Coordinates of C-alpha atoms and ligand atoms in Angstrom, one line a residue:
M30 CA 67.5 63.6 59.9
T31 CA 64.9 66.0 58.7
T32 CA 61.3 65.2 57.8
F33 CA 59.6 67.9 55.8
V34 CA 55.7 67.8 55.6
L35 CA 54.1 70.1 53.2
F36 CA 50.4 70.8 53.7
G37 CA 49.0 72.3 50.5
G38 CA 51.5 70.0 48.8
T39 CA 49.4 69.9 45.5
G40 CA 48.7 73.6 45.5
D41 CA 50.0 76.4 43.3
L42 CA 52.6 77.7 45.7
A43 CA 54.0 74.3 46.3
K44 CA 54.3 73.7 42.6
R45 CA 55.8 77.1 41.7
K46 CA 58.0 77.9 44.6
I47 CA 58.4 75.4 47.4
I48 CA 59.1 72.1 45.5
P49 CA 61.6 73.8 43.2
A50 CA 63.3 75.4 46.3
L51 CA 63.5 72.0 48.0
Y52 CA 64.9 70.4 44.8
S53 CA 67.6 73.1 44.6
A54 CA 68.6 72.6 48.2
F55 CA 68.8 68.8 47.5
L56 CA 70.9 69.3 44.4
N57 CA 73.3 71.5 46.3
G58 CA 73.7 68.9 49.0
R59 CA 72.0 71.0 51.6
L60 CA 69.6 68.3 52.8
D61 CA 70.8 65.6 55.1
S62 CA 71.1 62.0 54.0
K63 CA 68.1 60.9 56.0
F64 CA 65.8 63.5 54.6
A65 CA 62.2 62.6 53.8
F66 CA 59.6 64.8 52.1
F67 CA 55.8 64.2 52.5
G68 CA 53.3 66.0 50.5
A69 CA 49.9 66.4 52.3
A70 CA 46.6 67.6 50.8
R71 CA 43.0 66.6 50.6
E72 CA 43.2 64.8 47.3
A73 CA 43.7 61.0 47.5
L74 CA 47.0 60.3 45.7
S75 CA 49.4 57.4 45.9
D76 CA 53.1 58.1 46.5
D77 CA 53.8 57.6 42.8
E78 CA 51.1 60.0 41.7
F79 CA 52.5 62.6 44.0
R80 CA 56.0 61.9 42.7
E81 CA 54.7 62.6 39.1
R82 CA 53.4 66.0 40.3
V83 CA 56.7 66.8 42.0
A84 CA 58.6 65.8 38.8
A85 CA 56.2 68.0 36.7
S86 CA 56.6 71.0 39.0
I87 CA 60.4 70.7 38.8
S88 CA 60.4 70.4 35.0
S89 CA 58.1 73.5 34.6
H90 CA 59.6 75.7 37.3
V91 CA 63.3 75.0 37.5
Q92 CA 65.5 76.5 34.8
P93 CA 67.0 73.8 32.6
D94 CA 70.6 74.8 33.4
S95 CA 70.0 74.1 37.1
S96 CA 67.6 71.2 36.8
G97 CA 70.2 68.5 37.5
S98 CA 70.3 65.0 36.0
K99 CA 67.6 62.4 35.7
E100 CA 69.4 60.4 38.4
Q101 CA 69.3 63.3 40.8
L102 CA 65.6 63.9 40.2
N103 CA 65.0 60.2 40.9
A104 CA 67.0 60.4 44.0
L105 CA 64.7 63.1 45.4
L106 CA 61.6 61.2 44.3
A107 CA 62.8 58.2 46.2
L108 CA 62.7 60.3 49.4
T109 CA 59.2 61.7 48.5
F110 CA 55.9 60.3 49.9
Y111 CA 52.3 61.4 50.1
S112 CA 49.7 61.4 52.9
K113 CA 46.1 62.4 52.3
I114 CA 45.1 64.9 54.9
D115 CA 41.7 66.5 55.6
A116 CA 42.0 68.9 58.6
R117 CA 38.7 67.5 60.0
I118 CA 39.6 63.8 59.8
D119 CA 41.5 62.3 62.7
A120 CA 42.2 59.1 60.9
D121 CA 44.3 61.0 58.3
F122 CA 46.6 62.3 61.1
V123 CA 46.8 58.8 62.5
E124 CA 48.1 57.6 59.1
L125 CA 50.5 60.5 58.8
K126 CA 51.9 59.7 62.3
K127 CA 52.5 56.1 61.3
K128 CA 54.5 57.3 58.3
I129 CA 56.8 59.9 59.6
P130 CA 59.9 58.9 61.6
D131 CA 60.3 60.3 65.1
P132 CA 57.1 62.3 65.2
G133 CA 57.0 65.3 67.5
S134 CA 60.8 65.8 67.5
N135 CA 62.7 68.9 66.3
S136 CA 63.6 67.0 63.1
T137 CA 60.1 67.5 61.7
L138 CA 59.2 70.6 59.8
F139 CA 55.5 71.2 59.0
Y140 CA 54.9 73.8 56.3
L141 CA 51.4 75.1 55.9
A142 CA 51.1 76.4 52.4
T143 CA 47.4 76.7 52.8
G144 CA 44.9 79.5 53.5
P145 CA 45.0 81.0 57.0
D146 CA 41.6 79.6 57.8
I147 CA 42.9 76.1 58.3
F148 CA 46.1 77.0 60.2
V149 CA 44.5 76.5 63.6
P150 CA 42.5 73.3 62.7
V151 CA 45.6 71.7 61.3
V152 CA 47.9 72.6 64.2
Q153 CA 45.2 71.5 66.7
K154 CA 45.1 68.1 65.1
L155 CA 48.9 67.9 64.8
S156 CA 49.0 68.6 68.5
E157 CA 46.3 66.2 69.5
H158 CA 48.0 63.5 67.6
E159 CA 51.4 64.4 69.3
L160 CA 53.0 65.3 66.0
V161 CA 54.3 68.7 67.1
G162 CA 55.2 68.4 70.8
H163 CA 57.5 71.1 72.1
Q164 CA 60.0 70.8 69.4
A165 CA 58.7 70.4 65.9
R166 CA 58.6 73.6 63.8
V167 CA 55.7 75.0 61.9
V168 CA 56.0 77.3 58.9
L169 CA 53.0 79.5 58.0
E170 CA 52.5 81.1 54.7
K171 CA 51.2 84.7 54.3
P172 CA 48.8 86.4 54.5
L173 CA 48.2 85.4 58.1
G174 CA 44.7 86.7 58.7
R175 CA 42.6 89.3 57.0
D176 CA 43.0 92.1 59.5
A177 CA 44.5 92.8 62.9
Q178 CA 41.7 91.0 64.9
S179 CA 41.8 87.8 62.8
A180 CA 45.6 87.7 62.8
R181 CA 45.5 88.0 66.7
D182 CA 42.9 85.4 67.0
I183 CA 44.9 83.0 64.8
N184 CA 48.2 83.7 66.7
Q185 CA 46.5 83.3 70.1
A186 CA 44.9 80.0 69.1
L187 CA 48.2 78.7 67.7
R188 CA 49.9 79.5 71.0
S189 CA 47.7 77.0 72.8
Y190 CA 49.6 74.3 70.9
L191 CA 53.0 75.9 70.0
K192 CA 55.6 78.1 71.6
E193 CA 56.4 81.3 69.7
N194 CA 59.8 79.9 68.8
Q195 CA 58.2 77.0 67.0
I196 CA 56.3 79.3 64.6
Y197 CA 58.0 80.4 61.4
R198 CA 55.8 83.0 59.7
I199 CA 57.2 83.3 56.2
D200 CA 57.6 86.5 54.2
H201 CA 59.7 85.5 51.3
Y202 CA 61.0 89.0 50.7
L203 CA 63.1 88.5 53.9
G204 CA 64.8 85.6 52.1
K205 CA 66.0 87.8 49.2
E206 CA 69.7 88.2 49.1
M207 CA 69.6 92.0 49.0
V208 CA 67.4 92.3 52.0
Q209 CA 70.1 90.7 54.1
N210 CA 72.6 92.8 52.3
L211 CA 70.7 95.8 53.5
L212 CA 71.5 94.8 57.0
A213 CA 75.1 94.4 56.1
L214 CA 75.1 97.8 54.3
R215 CA 73.6 99.6 57.2
F216 CA 75.3 97.9 60.1
A217 CA 78.7 96.8 58.8
N218 CA 79.7 100.2 57.4
L219 CA 80.2 103.5 59.1
F220 CA 79.7 106.1 56.5
L221 CA 75.9 105.8 56.1
E222 CA 74.9 105.9 59.7
P223 CA 75.5 109.7 60.3
L224 CA 73.4 110.5 57.2
W225 CA 70.6 108.0 57.9
N226 CA 68.1 110.3 59.5
R227 CA 65.7 113.2 59.1
K228 CA 68.5 115.7 59.0
W229 CA 69.9 114.5 55.7
I230 CA 67.2 112.3 54.1
H231 CA 64.4 113.9 52.1
D232 CA 62.3 110.9 51.4
V233 CA 62.5 107.1 51.0
Q234 CA 60.8 105.2 48.3
I235 CA 60.1 101.5 48.4
S236 CA 58.7 100.2 45.1
I237 CA 57.8 96.7 44.0
S238 CA 56.4 96.7 40.5
E239 CA 55.2 93.5 38.7
Q240 CA 54.4 93.0 35.1
V241 CA 52.3 89.9 35.8
G242 CA 48.6 90.2 36.4
V243 CA 46.8 87.9 38.8
E244 CA 47.7 84.8 36.8
S245 CA 45.6 81.8 37.8
R246 CA 44.9 83.3 41.3
G247 CA 42.0 85.6 40.3
E248 CA 39.6 84.3 43.0
F249 CA 42.2 84.4 45.8
F250 CA 43.5 87.8 44.7
D251 CA 40.0 89.3 44.6
R252 CA 39.4 88.3 48.2
T253 CA 42.8 89.6 49.2
G254 CA 43.9 92.7 47.3
T255 CA 47.3 94.4 47.0
L256 CA 47.2 96.0 50.4
R257 CA 47.0 92.6 52.2
D258 CA 49.0 90.7 49.5
M259 CA 52.0 93.0 49.3
V260 CA 51.9 96.0 51.6
Q261 CA 51.0 94.5 54.9
N262 CA 54.0 92.1 54.6
H263 CA 56.6 92.6 52.0
L264 CA 56.7 96.4 51.8
L265 CA 56.4 96.9 55.6
Q266 CA 59.2 94.4 56.2
L267 CA 61.4 96.3 53.8
L268 CA 60.5 99.6 55.5
S269 CA 61.2 98.2 58.9
I270 CA 64.7 97.1 57.9
V271 CA 65.5 100.4 56.2
A272 CA 64.3 102.4 59.3
M273 CA 65.3 100.2 62.2
E274 CA 67.8 101.3 64.9
P275 CA 71.0 99.3 65.1
P276 CA 70.2 96.0 67.0
V277 CA 72.4 95.0 69.9
N278 CA 73.6 91.9 68.0
A279 CA 72.5 89.8 65.1
A280 CA 70.4 87.3 67.1
P281 CA 66.9 86.8 65.7
D282 CA 65.1 88.5 68.5
S283 CA 67.5 91.5 68.6
I284 CA 66.7 92.2 65.0
R285 CA 63.0 91.6 65.4
D286 CA 62.9 93.8 68.5
E287 CA 64.1 96.7 66.4
K288 CA 61.9 96.0 63.5
V289 CA 58.8 95.9 65.6
K290 CA 59.6 99.3 67.1
V291 CA 59.5 100.8 63.7
L292 CA 56.2 99.2 62.9
R293 CA 54.7 100.5 66.1
A294 CA 56.0 104.0 65.3
L295 CA 54.2 104.1 62.0
H296 CA 51.8 107.0 62.1
K297 CA 48.2 105.5 61.9
F298 CA 46.0 107.4 59.5
T299 CA 42.8 109.0 60.6
P300 CA 39.8 108.4 58.2
E301 CA 40.4 112.0 56.9
E302 CA 44.1 111.3 56.2
V303 CA 43.5 108.1 54.2
P304 CA 42.4 109.7 50.9
K305 CA 45.2 112.2 51.1
K306 CA 48.0 109.8 51.8
T307 CA 46.9 106.7 49.9
V308 CA 46.2 105.9 46.3
R309 CA 44.6 102.7 45.1
G310 CA 44.1 101.5 41.5
Q311 CA 42.9 98.7 39.4
Y312 CA 44.4 97.9 35.9
R313 CA 42.3 98.0 32.8
A314 CA 43.2 96.5 29.5
G315 CA 46.5 97.7 28.0
A316 CA 49.9 96.3 26.8
V317 CA 52.8 94.9 28.7
N318 CA 56.1 94.7 26.8
G319 CA 54.1 95.4 23.6
E320 CA 51.7 92.5 24.2
P321 CA 48.0 93.3 24.7
V322 CA 46.7 92.2 28.1
I323 CA 43.1 92.1 29.4
G324 CA 41.8 94.2 32.3
Y325 CA 41.5 93.0 35.9
Q326 CA 37.8 92.6 35.7
N327 CA 38.1 90.2 32.8
E328 CA 40.6 88.0 34.5
P329 CA 39.4 84.4 35.2
G330 CA 37.9 84.2 38.7
V331 CA 37.4 87.9 39.1
P332 CA 33.9 89.3 39.3
A333 CA 33.0 91.7 36.5
H334 CA 32.4 94.7 38.7
S335 CA 35.2 94.0 41.3
R336 CA 36.3 97.0 43.3
N337 CA 39.5 95.2 44.5
E338 CA 42.8 97.1 44.2
T339 CA 45.8 95.8 42.1
F340 CA 47.9 98.9 42.8
V341 CA 48.7 100.8 46.0
A342 CA 50.8 103.9 46.7
I343 CA 51.1 105.3 50.3
R344 CA 52.9 108.1 51.9
A345 CA 53.8 106.5 55.3
E346 CA 55.4 108.4 58.2
I347 CA 57.4 107.2 61.1
D348 CA 56.8 109.0 64.3
N349 CA 60.1 108.8 66.1
W350 CA 63.2 110.9 66.6
R351 CA 65.2 109.5 63.6
W352 CA 62.4 109.8 61.0
A353 CA 59.8 112.4 62.0
G354 CA 58.7 114.3 58.9
V355 CA 60.5 112.0 56.4
P356 CA 58.0 110.5 53.9
F357 CA 58.3 106.8 53.2
Y358 CA 56.6 106.3 49.9
L359 CA 55.4 102.7 49.4
R360 CA 54.3 101.6 45.9
T361 CA 53.4 98.3 44.5
G362 CA 51.2 97.1 41.6
K363 CA 50.5 94.4 39.1
R364 CA 50.6 94.9 35.3
M365 CA 53.0 97.8 35.6
A366 CA 55.5 99.0 33.1
S367 CA 58.4 96.9 34.3
R368 CA 59.4 94.4 36.9
S369 CA 61.5 95.7 39.7
A370 CA 61.9 95.9 43.4
E371 CA 64.0 98.7 44.7
I372 CA 64.5 101.0 47.7
T373 CA 65.6 104.6 46.9
V374 CA 66.9 106.9 49.6
N375 CA 66.8 110.5 48.4
F376 CA 69.1 112.8 50.2
K377 CA 68.3 116.4 50.7
P378 CA 69.5 119.0 48.2
I379 CA 72.8 120.7 48.9
P380 CA 72.3 123.9 50.9
Y381 CA 73.7 126.2 48.2
S382 CA 75.2 125.7 44.7
I383 CA 78.5 127.5 44.0
F384 CA 78.1 126.5 40.3
G385 CA 75.1 128.8 39.8
A386 CA 73.4 128.6 36.4
S387 CA 75.7 125.8 35.1
Q388 CA 74.2 123.6 37.7
R389 CA 71.5 121.8 35.8
N390 CA 68.3 120.5 37.3
L391 CA 69.9 117.4 38.7
R392 CA 68.5 115.1 41.4
S393 CA 70.1 115.3 44.8
N394 CA 72.3 112.4 45.9
R395 CA 70.5 109.2 46.2
L396 CA 71.2 105.6 47.1
V397 CA 69.3 103.0 45.1
I398 CA 69.2 99.4 46.4
S399 CA 67.8 97.0 43.8
L400 CA 66.5 93.7 44.9
Q401 CA 65.4 92.5 41.5
P402 CA 65.8 92.0 38.6
E403 CA 69.4 93.0 39.3
E404 CA 71.0 92.9 42.8
S405 CA 72.8 96.2 43.1
V406 CA 73.6 99.2 45.2
E407 CA 74.1 102.5 43.4
L408 CA 75.1 105.7 44.9
F409 CA 74.4 108.6 42.6
L410 CA 76.8 111.5 42.9
K411 CA 77.3 114.8 41.0
A412 CA 80.4 115.0 38.9
K413 CA 81.8 117.3 36.3
E414 CA 81.5 116.2 32.7
P415 CA 84.8 116.1 30.9
G416 CA 85.7 119.2 28.8
E417 CA 85.7 122.9 29.1
G418 CA 83.8 124.8 31.7
I419 CA 81.8 123.1 34.4
R420 CA 78.9 121.1 33.5
L421 CA 77.6 118.7 36.2
S422 CA 75.9 115.4 35.7
D423 CA 74.7 112.5 37.7
V424 CA 77.1 109.6 37.9
A425 CA 76.6 106.3 39.8
L426 CA 79.0 104.3 42.0
N427 CA 77.6 101.0 41.1
L428 CA 78.0 97.8 43.0
D429 CA 76.6 95.0 40.9
F430 CA 76.5 91.9 43.0
A431 CA 76.5 89.6 39.9
E432 CA 79.9 91.0 39.0
V433 CA 81.3 91.2 42.6
S434 CA 80.6 87.6 43.4
T435 CA 79.8 84.6 41.3
S436 CA 78.8 82.5 44.3
R437 CA 75.7 80.5 43.8
R438 CA 72.6 82.6 44.4
V439 CA 70.2 81.0 46.8
E440 CA 66.5 81.7 46.0
A441 CA 64.4 83.2 48.8
Y442 CA 62.3 80.1 49.4
E443 CA 65.3 77.8 49.5
R444 CA 67.1 80.0 52.0
L445 CA 64.0 80.2 54.2
L446 CA 63.3 76.5 54.0
L447 CA 66.9 75.7 55.1
D448 CA 66.7 78.3 57.9
A449 CA 63.5 76.8 59.2
M450 CA 65.1 73.3 59.0
R451 CA 68.1 74.7 61.0
G452 CA 65.8 76.5 63.5
D453 CA 67.0 80.0 62.6
L454 CA 64.2 82.5 63.1
T455 CA 66.0 85.6 62.0
L456 CA 64.2 85.9 58.6
F457 CA 60.7 85.0 59.9
V458 CA 58.1 87.4 61.3
R459 CA 57.3 87.4 65.0
D460 CA 53.7 87.7 66.2
D461 CA 54.1 91.2 67.5
E462 CA 55.6 92.4 64.2
L463 CA 52.7 90.9 62.4
G464 CA 50.2 92.5 64.8
A465 CA 51.9 95.9 64.5
A466 CA 51.8 95.7 60.7
W467 CA 48.1 94.8 60.7
D468 CA 47.4 97.6 63.2
W469 CA 48.8 100.1 60.7
V470 CA 46.9 98.6 57.7
D471 CA 43.5 98.3 59.4
P472 CA 42.5 102.0 59.3
I473 CA 43.4 102.1 55.6
M474 CA 41.2 99.1 54.8
T475 CA 38.3 100.5 56.8
A476 CA 38.5 103.9 55.1
W477 CA 38.7 102.3 51.7
Q478 CA 35.6 100.2 52.4
N479 CA 33.7 103.4 53.0
D480 CA 35.0 105.1 49.9
A481 CA 34.2 103.0 46.8
E482 CA 34.8 106.0 44.6
G483 CA 38.4 106.3 45.7
L484 CA 39.5 103.4 43.4
K485 CA 41.3 104.8 40.3
S486 CA 41.9 102.8 37.2
Y487 CA 45.2 102.6 35.3
I488 CA 46.2 101.2 32.0
A489 CA 48.0 97.9 32.1
G490 CA 51.7 98.5 31.3
S491 CA 51.8 102.0 32.9
W492 CA 53.2 103.1 36.2
G493 CA 49.8 103.2 37.9
P494 CA 47.2 106.0 38.4
A495 CA 48.3 109.6 37.9
A496 CA 47.3 110.2 41.5
S497 CA 50.4 108.2 42.6
S498 CA 52.7 110.8 41.0
Y499 CA 50.7 113.6 42.6
L500 CA 51.2 112.0 46.0
L501 CA 54.9 112.7 45.7
A502 CA 54.7 115.9 43.7
Q503 CA 53.0 117.5 46.7
N504 CA 56.3 117.2 48.6
G505 CA 58.6 118.1 45.7
S506 CA 59.4 114.5 44.9
S507 CA 58.9 112.1 42.0
W508 CA 59.1 108.4 41.5
G509 CA 62.5 107.2 40.2
E510 CA 61.4 106.6 36.6
E511 CA 59.7 110.1 36.3
F512 CA 62.6 112.4 36.9
V513 CA 63.6 114.3 33.8
E514 CA 66.9 116.2 33.8
S515 CA 66.8 119.6 32.2
Ligands
BG6_621 C1 53.6 87.1 46.7 C2 52.3 87.7 46.3 O1 53.8 87.1 48.1 O2 54.7 87.9 46.1 C3 52.2 87.7 44.8 O3 51.3 86.9 46.9 C4 53.4 88.4 44.2 O4 51.0 88.3 44.4 C5 54.7 87.8 44.7 O5 53.3 88.2 42.8 C6 55.9 88.7 44.2 O6 57.1 88.1 44.6 P1 58.4 88.2 43.8 O7 59.4 87.5 44.6 O8 58.1 87.6 42.4 O9 58.6 89.7 43.7

């Protein structure tokens, strides 16, 4: 028996991601027969009104080929209920408690898809009304806090009511198929490990580019910015998995112990280093896929003179034996030329070429792990082109997971939801990881606040400000899309 209570049940994230993920889990028989779903939000709605919203969210956000039948939708709606909740009103929690079966047990999962400012008030009320006890689980959406101090304050306050292993801090990038495959690639294969260090690796690039702008979230985004929205969580989580030491086993805390060590080893920038090692930008009007798009400052909800960043590139460094001196370039932005998320590991050049002048200007070996839009691992090698003489070119050993396996792909939110229902914490962020990530981001935020001029602009549909290319050029590198063979 599982009871799933979704705070922020009428919000944007619920509509776009969580309800479609829940429906997919339901269609695939992953929810138990006594499952019940409660939407909870401030609006006063009847069960039927909420059901209409659930049905609308499914019809707009689930692909028609995986949207199931009318009967299946009705079957989920029959398990769907609504409870009006205002975090300040005790009577609302009394009502909720009357509705949910076996309150306080480990069969209840509370998902707080709300702003971090109400995490503590909601959990406090849940606790006072004996809805969480020592067993229920609570999922918290990102961003958790605005900086290191506020994140610590929230975590500390939550710990008055919950044990750490009842708290599931979500970072949906951890639920992506290829992120777990990265663990398999690194720790179930022998050949990479001897090369996976400063001796053989020149640099690592982690890039998440989006074509979308801020969509309907202008107001939220302008308060948040790309550093908090993407870097503090998604990019640093990817970095920690690429750079971590082999864990002693695959238990959640063994993996999280290694990830937190990487985050703690990240070199913290001094105020003088920040402008040299970071680039931030904001998109102006341009075109994406040939379609004209407006600039950030004209987006609904965004103030006309906003200095908020929509693009970030950073040269991060990890101060430990494995990685000292290897740049980890992080880049992410909205309204960029294409949508992709990939990790590129650039190996060092060969020490000497026996092919002399016929060796063209080719990139060194590199391993490219694509998370989206494709899921693939490509190892780029040098090979001789067929024909007379020796002319080398770049060829890829390409592992395309869509071809290798036709098994059903489980979307990140669905996987994480099911993991939380099962009580598996592996793909959730522990409080010390979160703290270490904020500790690294804090000095960057502070330096940026004192340097309003440092914000560059870029044309929507481009790869970001030119300064982002310069950041790599200083070290003889370039972003994947920039390399030109000659
Ligand atoms: C979210 C950010 O966490 O991730 C959004 O808040 C961003 O701004 C989204 O668009 C990107 O996720 P994905 O899975 O589409 O790459």
